Short mmCIF file of C-alpha atoms in Angstrom, two decimals:
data_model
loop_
_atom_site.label_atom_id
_atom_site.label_comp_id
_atom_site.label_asym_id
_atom_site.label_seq_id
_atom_site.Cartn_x
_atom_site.Cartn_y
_atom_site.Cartn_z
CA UNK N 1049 18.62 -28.31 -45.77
CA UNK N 1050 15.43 -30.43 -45.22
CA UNK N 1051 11.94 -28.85 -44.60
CA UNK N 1052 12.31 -29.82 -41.03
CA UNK N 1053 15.72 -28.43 -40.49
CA UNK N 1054 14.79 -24.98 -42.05
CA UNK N 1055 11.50 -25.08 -39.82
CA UNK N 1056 13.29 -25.54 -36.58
CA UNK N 1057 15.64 -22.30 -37.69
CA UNK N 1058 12.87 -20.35 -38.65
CA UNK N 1059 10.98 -21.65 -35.29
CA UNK N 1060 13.92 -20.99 -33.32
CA UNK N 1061 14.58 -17.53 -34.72
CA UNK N 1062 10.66 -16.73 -33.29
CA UNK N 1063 11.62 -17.74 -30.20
CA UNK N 1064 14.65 -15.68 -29.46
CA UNK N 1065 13.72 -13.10 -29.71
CA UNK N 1066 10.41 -13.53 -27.59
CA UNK N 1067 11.83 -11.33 -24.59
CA UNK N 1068 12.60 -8.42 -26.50
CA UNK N 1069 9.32 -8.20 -28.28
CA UNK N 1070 7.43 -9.18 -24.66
CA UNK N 1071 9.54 -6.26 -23.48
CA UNK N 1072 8.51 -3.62 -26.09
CA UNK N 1073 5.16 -4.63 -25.76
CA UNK N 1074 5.14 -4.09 -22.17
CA UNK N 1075 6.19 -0.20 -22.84
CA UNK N 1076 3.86 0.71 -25.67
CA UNK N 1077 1.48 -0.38 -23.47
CA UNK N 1078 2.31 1.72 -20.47
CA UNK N 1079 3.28 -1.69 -17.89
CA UNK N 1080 7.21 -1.37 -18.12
CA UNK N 1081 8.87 -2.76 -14.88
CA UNK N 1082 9.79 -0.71 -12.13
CA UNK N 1083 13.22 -2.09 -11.80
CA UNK N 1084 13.98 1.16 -10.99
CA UNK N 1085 12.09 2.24 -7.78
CA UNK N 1086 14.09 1.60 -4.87
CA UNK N 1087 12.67 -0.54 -1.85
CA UNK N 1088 11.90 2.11 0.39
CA UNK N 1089 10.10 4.01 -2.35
CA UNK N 1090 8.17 0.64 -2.73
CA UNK N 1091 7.31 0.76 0.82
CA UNK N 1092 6.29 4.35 0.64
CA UNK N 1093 3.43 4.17 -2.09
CA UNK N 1094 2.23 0.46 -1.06
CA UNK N 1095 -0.43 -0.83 -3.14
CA UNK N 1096 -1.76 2.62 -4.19
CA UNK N 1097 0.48 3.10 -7.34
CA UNK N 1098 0.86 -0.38 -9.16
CA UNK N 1099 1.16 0.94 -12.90
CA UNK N 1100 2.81 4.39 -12.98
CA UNK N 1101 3.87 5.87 -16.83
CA UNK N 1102 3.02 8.59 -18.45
CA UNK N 1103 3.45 6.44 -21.72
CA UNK N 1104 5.20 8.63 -24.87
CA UNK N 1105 5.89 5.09 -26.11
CA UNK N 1106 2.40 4.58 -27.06
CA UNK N 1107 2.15 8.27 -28.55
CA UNK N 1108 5.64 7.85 -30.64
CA UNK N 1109 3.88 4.88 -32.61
CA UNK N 1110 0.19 6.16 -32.86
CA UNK N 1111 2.07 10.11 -33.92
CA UNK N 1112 3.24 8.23 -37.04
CA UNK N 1113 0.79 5.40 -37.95
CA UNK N 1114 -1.95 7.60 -37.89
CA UNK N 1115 -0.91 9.68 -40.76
CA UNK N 1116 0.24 6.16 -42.74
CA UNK N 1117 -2.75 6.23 -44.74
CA UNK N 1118 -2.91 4.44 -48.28
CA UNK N 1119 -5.22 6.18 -50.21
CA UNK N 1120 -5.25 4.31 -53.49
CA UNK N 1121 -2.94 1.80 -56.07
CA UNK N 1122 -1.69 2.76 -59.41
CA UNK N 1123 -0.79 -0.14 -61.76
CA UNK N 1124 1.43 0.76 -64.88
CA UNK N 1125 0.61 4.61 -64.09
CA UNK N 1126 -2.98 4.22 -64.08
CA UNK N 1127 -5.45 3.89 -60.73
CA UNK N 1128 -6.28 0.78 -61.11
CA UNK N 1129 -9.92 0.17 -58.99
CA UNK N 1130 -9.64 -3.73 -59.01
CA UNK N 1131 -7.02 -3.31 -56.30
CA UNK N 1132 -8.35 -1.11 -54.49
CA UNK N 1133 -11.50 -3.94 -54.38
CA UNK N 1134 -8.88 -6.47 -53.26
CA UNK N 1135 -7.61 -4.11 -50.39
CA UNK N 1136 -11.21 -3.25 -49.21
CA UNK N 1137 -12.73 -6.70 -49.00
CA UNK N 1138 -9.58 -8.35 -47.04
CA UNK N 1139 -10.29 -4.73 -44.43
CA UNK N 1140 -6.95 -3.94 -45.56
CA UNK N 1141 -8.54 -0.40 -44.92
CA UNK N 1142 -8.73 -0.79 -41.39
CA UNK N 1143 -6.03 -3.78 -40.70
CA UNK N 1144 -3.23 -2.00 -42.32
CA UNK N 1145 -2.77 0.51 -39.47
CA UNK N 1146 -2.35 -2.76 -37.36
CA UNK N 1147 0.29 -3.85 -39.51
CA UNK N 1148 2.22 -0.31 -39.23
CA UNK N 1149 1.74 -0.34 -35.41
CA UNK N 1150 3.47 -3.61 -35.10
CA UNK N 1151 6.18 -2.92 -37.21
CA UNK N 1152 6.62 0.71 -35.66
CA UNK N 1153 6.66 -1.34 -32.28
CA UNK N 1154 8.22 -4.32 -32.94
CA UNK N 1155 10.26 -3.53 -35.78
CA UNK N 1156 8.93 -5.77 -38.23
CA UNK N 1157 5.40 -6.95 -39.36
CA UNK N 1158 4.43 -9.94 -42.19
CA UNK N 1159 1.66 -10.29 -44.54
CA UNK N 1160 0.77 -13.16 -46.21
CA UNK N 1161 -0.80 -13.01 -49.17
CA UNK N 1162 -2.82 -16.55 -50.76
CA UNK N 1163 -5.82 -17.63 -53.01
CA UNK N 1164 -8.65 -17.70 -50.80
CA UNK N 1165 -11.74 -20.92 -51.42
CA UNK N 1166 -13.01 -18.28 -54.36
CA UNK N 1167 -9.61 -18.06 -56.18
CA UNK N 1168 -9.66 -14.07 -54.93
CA UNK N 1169 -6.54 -12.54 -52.94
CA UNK N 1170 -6.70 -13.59 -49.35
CA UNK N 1171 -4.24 -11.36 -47.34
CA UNK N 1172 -3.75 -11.38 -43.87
CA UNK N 1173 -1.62 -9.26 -41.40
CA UNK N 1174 0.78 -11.49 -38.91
CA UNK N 1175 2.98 -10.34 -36.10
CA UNK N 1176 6.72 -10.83 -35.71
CA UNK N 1177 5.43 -13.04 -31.93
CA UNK N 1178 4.25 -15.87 -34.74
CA UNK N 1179 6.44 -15.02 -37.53
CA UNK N 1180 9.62 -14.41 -38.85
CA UNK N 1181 11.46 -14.62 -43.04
CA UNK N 1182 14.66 -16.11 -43.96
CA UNK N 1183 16.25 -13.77 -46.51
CA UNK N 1184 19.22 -14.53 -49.23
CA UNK N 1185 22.42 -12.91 -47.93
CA UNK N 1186 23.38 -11.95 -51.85
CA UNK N 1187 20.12 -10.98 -52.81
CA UNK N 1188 18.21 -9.92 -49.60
CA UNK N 1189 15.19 -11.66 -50.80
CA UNK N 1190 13.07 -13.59 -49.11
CA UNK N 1191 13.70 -17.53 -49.50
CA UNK N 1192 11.24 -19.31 -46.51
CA UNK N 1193 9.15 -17.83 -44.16
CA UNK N 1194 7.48 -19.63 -41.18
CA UNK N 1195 4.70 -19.12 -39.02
CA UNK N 1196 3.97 -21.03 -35.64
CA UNK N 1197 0.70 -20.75 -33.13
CA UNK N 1198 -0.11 -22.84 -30.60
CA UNK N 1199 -3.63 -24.47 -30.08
CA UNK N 1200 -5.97 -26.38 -27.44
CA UNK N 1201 -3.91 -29.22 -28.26
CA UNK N 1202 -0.53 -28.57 -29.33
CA UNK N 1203 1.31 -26.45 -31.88
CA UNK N 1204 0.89 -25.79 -35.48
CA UNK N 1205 3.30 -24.35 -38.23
CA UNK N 1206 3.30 -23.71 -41.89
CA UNK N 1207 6.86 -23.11 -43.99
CA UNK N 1208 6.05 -20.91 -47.25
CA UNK N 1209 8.72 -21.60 -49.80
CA UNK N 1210 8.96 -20.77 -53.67
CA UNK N 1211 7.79 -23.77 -54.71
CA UNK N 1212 5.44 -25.45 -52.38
CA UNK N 1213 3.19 -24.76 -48.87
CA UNK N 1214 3.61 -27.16 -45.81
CA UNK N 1215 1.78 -27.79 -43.27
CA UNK N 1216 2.70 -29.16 -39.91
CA UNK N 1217 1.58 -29.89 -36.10
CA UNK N 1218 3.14 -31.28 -33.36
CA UNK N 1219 1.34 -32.02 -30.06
CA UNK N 1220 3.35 -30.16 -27.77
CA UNK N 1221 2.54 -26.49 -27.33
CA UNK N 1222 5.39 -24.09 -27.98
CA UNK N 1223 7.25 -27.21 -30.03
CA UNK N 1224 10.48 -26.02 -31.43
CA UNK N 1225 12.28 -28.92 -32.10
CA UNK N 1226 11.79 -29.99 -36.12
CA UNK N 1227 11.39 -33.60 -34.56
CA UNK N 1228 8.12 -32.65 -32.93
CA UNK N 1229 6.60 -31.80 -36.23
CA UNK N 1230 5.06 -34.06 -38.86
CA UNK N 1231 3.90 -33.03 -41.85
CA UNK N 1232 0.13 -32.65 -43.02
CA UNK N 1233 -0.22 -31.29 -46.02
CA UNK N 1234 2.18 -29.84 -49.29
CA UNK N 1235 0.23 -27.32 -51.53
CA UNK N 1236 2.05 -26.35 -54.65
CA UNK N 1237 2.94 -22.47 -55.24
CA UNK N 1238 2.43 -21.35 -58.21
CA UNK N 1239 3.48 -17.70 -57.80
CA UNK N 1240 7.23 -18.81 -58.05
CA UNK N 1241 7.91 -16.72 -55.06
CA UNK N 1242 7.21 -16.97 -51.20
CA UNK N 1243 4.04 -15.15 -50.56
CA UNK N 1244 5.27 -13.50 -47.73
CA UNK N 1245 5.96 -9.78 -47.33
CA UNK N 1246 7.80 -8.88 -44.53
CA UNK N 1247 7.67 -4.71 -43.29
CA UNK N 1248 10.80 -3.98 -41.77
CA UNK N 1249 10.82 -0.46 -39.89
CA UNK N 1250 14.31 0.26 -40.58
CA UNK N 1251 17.17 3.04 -42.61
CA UNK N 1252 19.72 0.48 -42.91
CA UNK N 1253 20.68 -2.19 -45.13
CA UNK N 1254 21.51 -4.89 -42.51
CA UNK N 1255 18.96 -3.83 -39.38
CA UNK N 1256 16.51 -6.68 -39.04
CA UNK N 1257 14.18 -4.32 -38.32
CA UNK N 1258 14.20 -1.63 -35.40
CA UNK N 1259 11.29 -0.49 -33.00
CA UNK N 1260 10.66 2.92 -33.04
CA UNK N 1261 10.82 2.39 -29.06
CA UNK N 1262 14.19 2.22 -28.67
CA UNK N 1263 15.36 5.41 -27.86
CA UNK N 1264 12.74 6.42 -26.22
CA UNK N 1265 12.57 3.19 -23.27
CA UNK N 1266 15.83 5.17 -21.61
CA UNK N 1267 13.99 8.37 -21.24
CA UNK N 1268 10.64 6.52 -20.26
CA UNK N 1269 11.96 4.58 -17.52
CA UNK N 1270 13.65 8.35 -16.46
CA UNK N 1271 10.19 9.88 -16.78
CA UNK N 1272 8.43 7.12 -14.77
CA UNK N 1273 11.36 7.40 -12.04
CA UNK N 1274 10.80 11.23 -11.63
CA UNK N 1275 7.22 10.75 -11.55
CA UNK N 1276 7.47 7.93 -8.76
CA UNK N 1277 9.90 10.04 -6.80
CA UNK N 1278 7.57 13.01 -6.71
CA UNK N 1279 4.59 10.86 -5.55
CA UNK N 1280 7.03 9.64 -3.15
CA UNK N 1281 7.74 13.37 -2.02
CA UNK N 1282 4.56 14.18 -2.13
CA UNK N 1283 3.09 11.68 0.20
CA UNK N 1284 6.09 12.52 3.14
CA UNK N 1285 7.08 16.17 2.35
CA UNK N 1286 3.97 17.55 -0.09
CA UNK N 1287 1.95 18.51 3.49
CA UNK N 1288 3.05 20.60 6.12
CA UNK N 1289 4.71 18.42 9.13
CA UNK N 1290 3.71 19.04 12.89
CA UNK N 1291 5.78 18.69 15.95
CA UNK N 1292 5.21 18.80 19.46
CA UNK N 1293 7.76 18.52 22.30
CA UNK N 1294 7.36 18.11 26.00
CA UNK N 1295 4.89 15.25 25.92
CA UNK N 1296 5.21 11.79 27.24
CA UNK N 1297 5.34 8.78 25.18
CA UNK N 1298 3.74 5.92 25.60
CA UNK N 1299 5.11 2.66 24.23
CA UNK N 1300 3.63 -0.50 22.47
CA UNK N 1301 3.99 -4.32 23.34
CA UNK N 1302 6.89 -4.33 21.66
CA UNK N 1303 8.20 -1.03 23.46
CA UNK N 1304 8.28 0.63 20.58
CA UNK N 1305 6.94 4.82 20.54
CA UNK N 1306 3.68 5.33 19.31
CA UNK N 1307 2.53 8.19 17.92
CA UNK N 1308 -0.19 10.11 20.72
CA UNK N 1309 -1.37 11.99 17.86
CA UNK N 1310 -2.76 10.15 14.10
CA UNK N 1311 -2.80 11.75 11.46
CA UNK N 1312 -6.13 12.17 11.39
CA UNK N 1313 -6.44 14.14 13.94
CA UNK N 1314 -7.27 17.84 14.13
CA UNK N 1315 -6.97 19.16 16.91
CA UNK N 1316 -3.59 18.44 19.35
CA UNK N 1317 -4.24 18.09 23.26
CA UNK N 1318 -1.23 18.08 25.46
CA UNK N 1319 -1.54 18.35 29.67
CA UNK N 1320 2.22 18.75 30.77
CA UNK N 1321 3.34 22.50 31.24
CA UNK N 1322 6.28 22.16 28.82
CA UNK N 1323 4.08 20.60 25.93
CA UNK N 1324 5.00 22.88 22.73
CA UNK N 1325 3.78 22.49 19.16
CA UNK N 1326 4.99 23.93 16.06
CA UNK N 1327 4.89 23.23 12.12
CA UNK N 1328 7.19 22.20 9.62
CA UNK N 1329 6.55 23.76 5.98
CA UNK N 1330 5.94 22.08 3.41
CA UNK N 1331 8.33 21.12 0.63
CA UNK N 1332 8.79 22.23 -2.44
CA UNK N 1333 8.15 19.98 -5.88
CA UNK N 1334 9.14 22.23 -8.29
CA UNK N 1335 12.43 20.85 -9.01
CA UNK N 1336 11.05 17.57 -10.27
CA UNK N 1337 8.65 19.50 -12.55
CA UNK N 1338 11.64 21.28 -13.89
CA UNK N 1339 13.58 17.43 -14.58
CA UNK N 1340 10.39 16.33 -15.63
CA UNK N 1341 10.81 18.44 -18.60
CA UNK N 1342 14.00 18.28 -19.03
CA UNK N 1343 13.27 14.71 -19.76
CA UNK N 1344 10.49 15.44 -21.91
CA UNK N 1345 12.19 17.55 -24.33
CA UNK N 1346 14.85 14.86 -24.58
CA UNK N 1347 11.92 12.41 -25.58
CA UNK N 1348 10.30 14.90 -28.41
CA UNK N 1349 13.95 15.67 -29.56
CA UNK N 1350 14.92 11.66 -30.64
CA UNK N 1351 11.05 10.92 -31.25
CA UNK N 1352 10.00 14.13 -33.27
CA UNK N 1353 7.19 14.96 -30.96
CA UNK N 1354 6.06 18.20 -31.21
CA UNK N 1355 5.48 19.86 -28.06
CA UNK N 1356 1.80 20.52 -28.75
CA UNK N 1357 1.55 16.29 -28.32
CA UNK N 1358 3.49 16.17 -25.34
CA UNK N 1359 1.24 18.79 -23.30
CA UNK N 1360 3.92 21.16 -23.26
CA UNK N 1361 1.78 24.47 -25.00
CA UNK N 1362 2.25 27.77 -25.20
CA UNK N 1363 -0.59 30.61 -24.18
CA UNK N 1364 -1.38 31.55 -27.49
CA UNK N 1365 -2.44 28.22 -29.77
CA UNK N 1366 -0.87 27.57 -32.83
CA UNK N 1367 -2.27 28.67 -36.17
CA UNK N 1368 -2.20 26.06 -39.51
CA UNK N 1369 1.51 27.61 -40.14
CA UNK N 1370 2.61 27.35 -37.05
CA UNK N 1371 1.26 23.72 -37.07
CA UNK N 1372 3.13 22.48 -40.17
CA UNK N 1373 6.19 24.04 -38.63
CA UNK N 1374 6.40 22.49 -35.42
CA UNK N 1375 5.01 19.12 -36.94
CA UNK N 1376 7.95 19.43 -39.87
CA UNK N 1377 10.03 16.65 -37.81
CA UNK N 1378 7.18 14.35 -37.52
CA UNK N 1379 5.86 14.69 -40.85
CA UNK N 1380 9.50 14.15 -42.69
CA UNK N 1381 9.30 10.91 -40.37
CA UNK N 1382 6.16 9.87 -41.35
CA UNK N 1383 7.00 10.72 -44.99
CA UNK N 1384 10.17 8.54 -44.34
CA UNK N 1385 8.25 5.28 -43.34
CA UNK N 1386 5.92 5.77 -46.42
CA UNK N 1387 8.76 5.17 -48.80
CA UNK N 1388 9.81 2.25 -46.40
CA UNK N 1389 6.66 0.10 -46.43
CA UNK N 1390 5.22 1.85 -49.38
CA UNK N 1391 7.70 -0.87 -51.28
CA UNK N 1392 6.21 -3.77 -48.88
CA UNK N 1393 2.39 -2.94 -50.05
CA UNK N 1394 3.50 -2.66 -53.63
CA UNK N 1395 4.60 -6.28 -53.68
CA UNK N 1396 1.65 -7.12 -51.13
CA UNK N 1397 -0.23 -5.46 -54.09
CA UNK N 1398 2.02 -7.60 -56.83
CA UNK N 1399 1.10 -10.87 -55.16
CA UNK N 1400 -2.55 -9.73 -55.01
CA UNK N 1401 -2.51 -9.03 -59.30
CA UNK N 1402 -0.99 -11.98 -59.96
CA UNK N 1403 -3.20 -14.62 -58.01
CA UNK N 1404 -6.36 -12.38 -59.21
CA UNK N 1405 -4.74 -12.21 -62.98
CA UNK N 1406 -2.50 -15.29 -63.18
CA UNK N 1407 0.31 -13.40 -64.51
CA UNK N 1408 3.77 -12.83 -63.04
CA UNK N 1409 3.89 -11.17 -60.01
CA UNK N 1410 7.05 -9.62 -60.61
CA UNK N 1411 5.58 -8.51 -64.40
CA UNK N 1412 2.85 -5.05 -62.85
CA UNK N 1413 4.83 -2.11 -61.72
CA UNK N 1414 2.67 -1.03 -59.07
CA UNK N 1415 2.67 2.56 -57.33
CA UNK N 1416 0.92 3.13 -53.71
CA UNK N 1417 -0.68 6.45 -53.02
CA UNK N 1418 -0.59 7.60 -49.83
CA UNK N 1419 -2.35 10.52 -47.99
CA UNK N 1420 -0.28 13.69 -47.05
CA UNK N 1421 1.13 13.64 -43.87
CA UNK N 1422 1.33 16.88 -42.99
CA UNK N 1423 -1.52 18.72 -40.88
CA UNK N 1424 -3.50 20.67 -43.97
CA UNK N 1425 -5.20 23.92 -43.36
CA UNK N 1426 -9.06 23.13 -45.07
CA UNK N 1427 -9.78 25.88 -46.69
CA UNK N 1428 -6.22 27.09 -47.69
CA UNK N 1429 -5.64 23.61 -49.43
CA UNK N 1430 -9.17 24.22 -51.34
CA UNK N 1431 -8.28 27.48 -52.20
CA UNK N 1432 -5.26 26.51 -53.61
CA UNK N 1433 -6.61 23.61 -55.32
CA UNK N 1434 -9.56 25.42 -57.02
CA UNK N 1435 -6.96 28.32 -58.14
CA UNK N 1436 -5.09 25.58 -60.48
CA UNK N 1437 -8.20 23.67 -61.52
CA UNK N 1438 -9.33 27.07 -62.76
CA UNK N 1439 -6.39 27.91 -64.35
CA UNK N 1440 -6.21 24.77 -66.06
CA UNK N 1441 -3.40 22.69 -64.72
CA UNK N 1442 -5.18 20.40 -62.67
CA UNK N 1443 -7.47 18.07 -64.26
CA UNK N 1444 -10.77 17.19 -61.96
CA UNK N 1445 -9.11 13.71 -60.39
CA UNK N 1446 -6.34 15.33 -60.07
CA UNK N 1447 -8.22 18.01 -58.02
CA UNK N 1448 -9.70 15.75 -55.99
CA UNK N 1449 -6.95 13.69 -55.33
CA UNK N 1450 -4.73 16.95 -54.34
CA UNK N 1451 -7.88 17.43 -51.47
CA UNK N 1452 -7.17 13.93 -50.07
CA UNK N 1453 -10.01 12.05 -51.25
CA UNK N 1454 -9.77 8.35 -52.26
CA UNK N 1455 -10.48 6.64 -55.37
CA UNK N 1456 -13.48 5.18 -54.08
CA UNK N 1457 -14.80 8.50 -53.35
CA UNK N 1458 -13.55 10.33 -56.27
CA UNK N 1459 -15.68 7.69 -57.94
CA UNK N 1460 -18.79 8.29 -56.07
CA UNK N 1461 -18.03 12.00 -56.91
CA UNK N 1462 -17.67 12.18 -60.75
CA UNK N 1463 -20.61 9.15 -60.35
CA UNK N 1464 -22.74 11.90 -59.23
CA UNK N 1465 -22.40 14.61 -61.49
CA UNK N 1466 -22.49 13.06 -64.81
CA UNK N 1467 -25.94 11.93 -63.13
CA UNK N 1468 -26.68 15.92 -62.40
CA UNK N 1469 -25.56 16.51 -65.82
CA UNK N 1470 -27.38 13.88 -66.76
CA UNK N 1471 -30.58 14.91 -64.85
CA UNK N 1472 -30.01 18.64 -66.37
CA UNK N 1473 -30.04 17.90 -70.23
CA UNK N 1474 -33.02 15.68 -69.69
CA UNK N 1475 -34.79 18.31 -68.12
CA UNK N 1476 -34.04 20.77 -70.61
CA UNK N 1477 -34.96 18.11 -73.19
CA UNK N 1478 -38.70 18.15 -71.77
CA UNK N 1479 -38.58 21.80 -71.67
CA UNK N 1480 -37.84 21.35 -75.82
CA UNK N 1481 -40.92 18.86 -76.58
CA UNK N 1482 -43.59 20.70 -74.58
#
């Protein structure tokens, strides 16, 4: 297959699934359609209510890729600072919870991962809307990847393979035909490999990669129903309904009845004898309040929200046990989708040594250290940890790597005292000679 032909696939692949990634975006951010509201309910709430969600969607991706936190990188079974340097200058620090969002949301994320003008590790995050990996059935490697944007003028594309980088552009935005691409430049790869990572939020073998959405969009679009139906309820049944009998109506050009008394006003008037009035209570919402949580417990059950995220609480709060046991769902998730694209940064973090080293990138076995999950009582985890530094089994780093600092900081920390021990024998040193 030429470059072109394998392009066009890879272009085409992008652009099939467009509508199911437009869709999922459209729920984690709270705008999914109301296909569901019926006419009259339309016609009920007007103009007043054009975005109604209470959005879990958003909450089951932020619950889990805000406890995705790297930490640090251990090469050969040794922290090894050079790439943590690499991961701090490309903001890895701060675009890798990007990354983790899209591929919670999307089901799969990319990184690509080049020599930037300096000859330093250039790695950037990319989104399965622009991108998308061809993988060896046998081998389930990676083989060509492709990314395509559009710009002022047209469309661009570039097609990573093992052995070489193109290039191409077409002047028609959105091109997908291979024919509408000519090439403009071939870079050799050295690396041997594509240098494309791709994250795949998924537990099986063969899933190209599933959003963490999709159970959940059922029970949203039940949730945003109830809640539309109670607005609806509440705007013709919430108030208490007046009636009044007796009275003559008087018609409009159309000889239709109008109403002799708006809504808006207080006070009733009638002059006939027979005029009565009277009041219709109020209805009752408490049954959708009761669904509504029926739903909502459905959503924490297949997204492992504990009910202290969904606004369901109890009178008494929670103390740090009680915490770590209702979070225990969530955090064996979380803990889950570290070992899942804990082996994506390791080669993100192979392809990074070996343009920075010029070695194999296949050669460093490369470890990623990630932050506990779990929600950590302070001073019970310091406690803990001082009790086995004490006693010996913990060595200092160690120590402060059980208390969740990084290496950065654990460098800044044992930087500072040898310079207190430092500034203490000198001291005593003066003490000496005077």
């Amino acid at each position: 297959m030429s470059k072109t032909d394998t392009l066009q696939s890879l272009i085409q692949t992008i652009d099939g699934r467009q509508v199911h990634l437009d869709q999922l975006d459209r729920f984690y951010a709270g705008n999914p359609p109301l296909s569901f509201l019926s006419p009259e309910a339309r016609e009920a709430l007007g103009n007043r209510f054009g975005r109604m969600a209470s959005n879990f969607c958003r909450l089951t991706v932020t619950s889990i890729s805000e406890r995705l936190r790297i930490t640090g990188f251990t090469r050969d079974g040794q922290p090894d600072p050079a790439l943590w340097q690499d991961w701090t200058r490309n903001d890895l620090d701060q675009l890798a919870g990007t990354l983790h969002r899209e591929a919670l949301t999307l089901g799969t994320a990319y990184c690509i991962v080049w020599a930037d003008a300096f000859g330093q590790p250039s790695i950037s995050v990319e989104s399965a809307h622009q991108m998308t990996a061809l993988r060896d059935p046998g081998t389930r490697s990676i083989v060509a990847a492709a990314k395509r944007w559009n710009t002022a003028t047209g469309s661009e594309a570039v097609l990573y393979g093992p052995d070489t980088i193109t290039r191409f552009k077409s002047d028609s935005q959105n091109a997908t035909a291979g024919s509408q691409y000519r090439i403009t430049e071939t870079i050799d790869n050295p690396l041997g490999v594509v240098p494309v990572v791709e994250f795949r939020n998924s537990d099986r073998l063969l899933d190209e990669g599933v959003s963490e959405l999709r159970d959940v969009i059922p029970l949203q679009d039940a949730l945003n129903k109830l809640l539309s139906d109670m607005l609806v309820g509440s705007e013709y049944f919430a108030r208490p309904r007046r009636w009044a009998t007796g009275i003559e109506l008087e018609e409009d050009e159309d000889g239709d009845a109008e109403n002799p008394f708006p809504e808006s006003t207080r006070m009733l008037i009638a002059e006939g004898d027979t005029a009565k009035f009277g009041q219709l209570p109020a209805s009752d919402l408490g049954s959708y309040d009761t669904a509504i949580r029926s739903i909502t417990s459905q959503i924490m059950a297949v997204s492992s929200l504990p009910a202290h995220y969904t606004g369901v609480v109890a009178n008494q709060p929670p103390n740090a046990d009680g915490l770590r046991a209702a979070e225990a769902s969530l955090t064996a998730r979380v803990e889950q989708r570290q070992h899942t694209f804990g082996r994506s940064w390791e080669k993100v973090a192979g392809l990074a040594h070996a343009i920075r080293t010029n070695t194999d990138p296949l050669a460093a076995e490369i470890t990623v250290t990630w932050a506990d999950p779990a929600t950590r009582s302070v001073a019970q985890e310091a406690d803990a940890v001082v009790k086995l530094f004490q006693a010996g089994l913990l060595p200092a780093t160690a120590a402060l790597e059980r208390l969740g600092y990084s290496e950065d900081q654990i460098q800044r920390i044992r930087d500072a005292r040898r310079a207190e021990a430092l500034d203490g024998a000198g001291t005593d040193l003066e003490a000496l000679l005077s």
